[in-house]
Coordinates of C-alpha atoms and ligand atoms in Angstrom, one line a residue:
X117 CA -2.6 17.1 -8.6
X118 CA -2.7 14.0 -6.5
X119 CA 0.1 13.1 -4.1
X120 CA 2.8 10.8 -5.5
X121 CA 3.8 8.1 -3.1
X122 CA 6.3 5.3 -3.0
X123 CA 6.1 2.9 0.0
X124 CA 8.5 0.1 0.8
X125 CA 7.0 -3.0 2.4
X126 CA 9.9 -4.8 4.1
X127 CA 7.7 -7.8 5.1
X128 CA 9.6 -10.1 7.5
X129 CA 13.0 -8.8 6.6
X130 CA 15.6 -6.6 8.3
X131 CA 16.6 -7.2 11.9
X132 CA 18.1 -4.3 14.0
X133 CA 21.5 -4.2 12.3
X134 CA 20.0 -4.5 8.9
X135 CA 17.4 -1.9 9.6
X136 CA 20.2 0.5 10.7
X137 CA 22.1 -0.1 7.6
X138 CA 19.2 0.2 5.2
X139 CA 17.8 3.4 6.8
X140 CA 21.3 4.9 7.0
X141 CA 21.7 4.3 3.2
X142 CA 18.2 5.6 2.4
X143 CA 18.8 8.9 4.3
X144 CA 21.8 9.6 2.2
X145 CA 19.7 10.0 -0.8
X146 CA 17.8 13.2 -1.6
X147 CA 14.0 12.9 -2.1
X148 CA 12.0 15.2 -4.3
X149 CA 9.5 17.3 -2.3
X150 CA 6.6 16.2 -4.4
X151 CA 7.0 12.5 -3.6
X152 CA 6.0 11.1 -0.2
X153 CA 8.1 8.1 0.8
X154 CA 7.2 5.4 3.4
X155 CA 8.9 2.4 4.8
X156 CA 7.1 -0.4 6.5
X157 CA 9.4 -2.5 8.8
X158 CA 8.4 -5.4 11.0
X159 CA 6.7 -4.5 14.3
X160 CA 10.0 -5.0 16.3
X161 CA 11.8 -2.4 14.2
X162 CA 9.2 0.3 14.1
X163 CA 10.5 2.3 17.1
X164 CA 14.0 2.1 15.7
X165 CA 12.8 3.4 12.3
X166 CA 10.7 6.2 13.9
X167 CA 13.8 7.3 15.9
X168 CA 16.2 7.0 13.0
X169 CA 13.9 8.8 10.6
X170 CA 13.0 11.7 12.9
X171 CA 13.3 14.9 10.9
X172 CA 13.8 12.9 7.6
X173 CA 11.3 13.0 4.7
X174 CA 10.5 9.3 5.1
X175 CA 7.4 8.1 7.0
X176 CA 7.1 4.9 8.9
X177 CA 4.2 2.5 8.4
X178 CA 3.2 -0.7 10.1
X179 CA 2.4 -3.8 8.1
X180 CA -0.7 -4.8 10.1
X181 CA -2.8 -4.1 13.2
X182 CA -5.7 -5.7 15.0
X183 CA -9.2 -4.4 14.9
X184 CA -9.6 -4.5 18.6
X185 CA -8.4 -1.8 21.0
X186 CA -6.9 -4.2 23.5
X187 CA -7.5 -7.6 25.1
X188 CA -7.0 -11.3 24.6
X189 CA -5.3 -11.2 21.1
X190 CA -2.0 -12.9 21.7
X191 CA 0.6 -11.8 19.2
X192 CA -1.3 -8.8 18.0
X193 CA -0.8 -5.1 18.0
X194 CA -3.4 -2.3 18.3
X195 CA -3.6 1.1 16.7
X196 CA -3.0 2.9 20.0
X197 CA 0.2 0.9 20.4
X198 CA 1.3 2.0 17.0
X199 CA 0.4 5.6 17.5
X200 CA 2.1 5.5 20.9
X201 CA 5.4 4.9 19.2
X202 CA 4.8 7.5 16.5
X203 CA 3.5 5.3 13.7
X204 CA 0.5 6.9 12.0
X205 CA 0.2 4.7 9.0
X206 CA -0.7 1.0 8.6
X207 CA -0.8 -1.3 5.6
X208 CA -4.0 -3.4 5.6
X209 CA -5.1 -6.2 3.4
X210 CA -1.8 -7.3 1.9
X211 CA -2.3 -10.4 -0.2
X212 CA 0.1 -12.4 2.1
X213 CA -2.1 -11.5 5.1
X214 CA -5.1 -12.6 3.1
X215 CA -3.6 -15.9 1.8
X216 CA -1.4 -16.9 4.8
X217 CA -3.3 -15.5 7.8
X218 CA -6.9 -15.8 6.7
X219 CA -7.8 -12.1 6.4
X220 CA -11.0 -11.6 4.6
X221 CA -12.9 -8.6 3.2
X222 CA -15.1 -8.7 6.3
X223 CA -12.2 -8.9 8.8
X224 CA -10.5 -6.1 6.9
X225 CA -13.6 -4.0 7.1
X226 CA -13.3 -4.2 10.9
X227 CA -9.6 -3.3 10.8
X228 CA -10.3 -0.4 8.5
X229 CA -13.1 0.9 10.7
X230 CA -10.9 0.9 13.8
X231 CA -8.0 2.5 11.9
X232 CA -10.2 5.3 10.6
X233 CA -11.8 5.9 13.9
X234 CA -8.4 6.1 15.6
X235 CA -7.0 8.6 13.1
X236 CA -4.6 6.2 11.3
X237 CA -3.7 6.6 7.7
X238 CA -4.3 3.3 5.8
X239 CA -2.5 1.8 2.8
X240 CA -5.2 -0.6 1.7
X241 CA -4.1 -3.5 -0.5
X242 CA -6.3 -5.6 -2.8
X243 CA -6.0 -7.4 -6.1
X244 CA -6.9 -10.5 -8.0
X245 CA -5.2 -13.9 -8.2
X246 CA -4.0 -15.2 -11.6
X247 CA -7.0 -17.6 -11.9
X248 CA -9.4 -14.6 -11.6
X249 CA -7.6 -12.7 -14.3
X250 CA -7.6 -15.7 -16.6
X251 CA -11.3 -16.1 -16.0
X252 CA -11.8 -12.4 -16.6
X253 CA -13.4 -12.0 -13.1
X254 CA -10.7 -9.6 -11.9
X255 CA -12.8 -6.5 -12.1
X256 CA -15.7 -8.1 -10.2
X257 CA -13.2 -9.4 -7.6
X258 CA -11.6 -6.0 -7.0
X259 CA -15.0 -4.3 -6.8
X260 CA -16.0 -6.8 -4.2
X261 CA -12.8 -6.2 -2.2
X262 CA -13.3 -2.5 -2.2
X263 CA -17.0 -2.6 -1.7
X264 CA -17.0 -4.8 1.4
X265 CA -14.0 -3.2 3.2
X266 CA -14.3 0.5 2.2
X267 CA -17.4 1.6 0.4
X268 CA -19.6 2.0 3.5
X269 CA -17.2 4.6 4.9
X270 CA -18.3 8.2 4.9
X271 CA -16.6 10.4 2.3
X272 CA -14.4 12.2 4.9
X273 CA -12.8 8.9 5.9
X274 CA -11.2 8.7 2.4
X275 CA -8.7 11.5 3.5
X276 CA -7.1 8.7 5.5
X277 CA -7.0 6.1 2.7
X278 CA -4.3 5.3 0.1
X279 CA -5.2 2.4 -2.2
X280 CA -2.7 -0.1 -3.4
X281 CA -3.8 -2.3 -6.3
X282 CA -1.6 -5.4 -6.2
X283 CA -2.4 -8.2 -8.6
X284 CA -1.4 -11.3 -6.6
X285 CA 0.2 -12.9 -9.6
X286 CA 2.7 -10.0 -9.8
X287 CA 3.8 -10.0 -6.2
X288 CA 7.3 -11.3 -5.7
X289 CA 7.1 -13.2 -9.0
X290 CA 9.1 -10.9 -11.2
X291 CA 6.0 -10.7 -13.4
X292 CA 4.6 -7.2 -13.6
X293 CA 1.2 -6.1 -14.8
X294 CA 1.8 -4.2 -18.0
X295 CA 1.5 -0.4 -17.6
X296 CA -1.7 -0.7 -19.6
X297 CA -3.1 -3.4 -17.3
X298 CA -2.3 -1.3 -14.3
X299 CA -3.9 1.8 -15.9
X300 CA -7.0 -0.1 -16.9
X301 CA -7.6 -1.3 -13.4
X302 CA -6.8 2.0 -11.7
X303 CA -9.3 3.8 -14.1
X304 CA -11.9 1.1 -13.2
X305 CA -11.3 1.7 -9.5
X306 CA -11.8 5.5 -9.9
X307 CA -15.0 4.8 -11.9
X308 CA -16.3 2.6 -9.0
X309 CA -15.4 5.2 -6.4
X310 CA -17.2 7.9 -8.5
X311 CA -20.3 5.7 -8.8
X312 CA -20.3 5.1 -5.0
X313 CA -19.2 8.6 -3.9
X314 CA -18.5 11.4 -6.4
X315 CA -16.2 12.5 -9.1
X316 CA -14.1 14.7 -6.8
X317 CA -13.3 11.9 -4.4
X318 CA -12.5 9.5 -7.2
X319 CA -10.2 12.0 -8.7
X320 CA -8.4 12.8 -5.5
X321 CA -7.8 9.3 -4.1
X322 CA -4.2 8.1 -4.4
X323 CA -3.9 4.7 -6.1
X324 CA -0.6 2.9 -5.9
X325 CA 0.4 -0.1 -8.1
X326 CA 2.3 -3.0 -6.5
X327 CA 3.8 -6.1 -8.0
X328 CA 7.4 -6.5 -9.0
X329 CA 8.0 -2.8 -9.5
X330 CA 11.8 -2.5 -10.1
X331 CA 14.2 0.3 -11.1
X332 CA 13.9 -0.7 -14.7
X333 CA 10.1 -0.6 -15.0
X334 CA 8.9 2.0 -12.4
X335 CA 9.1 5.0 -14.8
X336 CA 6.8 3.4 -17.3
X337 CA 4.3 2.2 -14.7
X338 CA 4.3 5.6 -12.9
X339 CA 3.7 7.4 -16.2
X340 CA 0.2 6.1 -16.4
X341 CA -2.4 8.8 -15.6
X342 CA -4.2 6.9 -12.9
X343 CA -1.1 5.4 -11.2
X344 CA 0.1 7.6 -8.4
X345 CA 3.1 5.6 -7.3
X346 CA 4.0 2.2 -6.0
X347 CA 4.0 -0.2 -3.1
X348 CA 7.3 -1.9 -3.4
X349 CA 8.3 -5.3 -1.8
X350 CA 11.6 -6.9 -2.9
X351 CA 13.2 -3.7 -4.4
X352 CA 12.6 -1.8 -1.2
X353 CA 15.2 -3.8 0.6
X354 CA 18.0 -2.2 -1.4
X355 CA 18.5 1.5 -0.8
X356 CA 19.8 2.3 -4.3
X357 CA 17.0 0.3 -6.1
X358 CA 14.3 1.8 -3.9
X359 CA 15.6 5.4 -4.5
X360 CA 15.7 4.9 -8.2
X361 CA 12.0 3.9 -7.9
X362 CA 11.3 6.9 -5.6
X363 CA 12.7 9.2 -8.3
X364 CA 11.0 7.5 -11.2
X365 CA 8.2 10.0 -11.6
Ligands
LIG245 C1 4.4 -6.3 -2.1 O1 4.7 -7.2 -1.3 O2 3.5 -5.5 -1.8 C2 5.1 -6.3 -3.4 C3 4.6 -5.5 -4.3 O3 6.2 -7.1 -3.5 P1 7.2 -7.1 -4.8 O4 7.5 -5.7 -5.1 O5 8.3 -7.9 -4.3 O6 6.4 -7.8 -5.9

């Protein structure tokens, strides 16, 4: 049985007071033992979140990191800086990082390599634009994203990888992939992993769905056999909504 995971990507939301309030509200809810929960605050709130969630069943993830260990990278943060404040997980490849900040499959390959080498856990995001789905090139596109950034990794590295399929047309739009569309892509991803590695690895890798998951649709999406949970944007900013999603398995 694969891990079930729900991760909240807070994006550039929640200052100190708002983080305190949201985390206080989140920790008042009980969380099933068979579900792993993450929150990903902005860099400035990571230490606060680590400290507030000490001893709680909620892990803290960063939303990005640099591929370099240190040096002339103004505005950037390294994996050792994250680990130094107790953050062991990083989201890489979010569609907003790709579209707004020029991240490519190649640059993500470098970030992934560093994160793996430094012992970080990665939530790796990928997914097609609406135009690619309309042109029916979405499977090729997803294959390319995975191939370039991940498929040269040794099998052991996959213990540190959680995948998050996020069709760009469903992120923050209120438009969700249907459960069947999510299942179809997740099954395709497992097939590609099996072809590149082996059946056991393909069966064990956790694949989250992301894109307008809300309290009213999470159960249906999470019921799909190859969907192991969700990466949640907007709905992770409200403790009650997020916890309905966490408990939607
Ligand atoms: C996201 O940003 O990863 C995301 C899935 O956002 P939303 O849930 O708001 O669509």
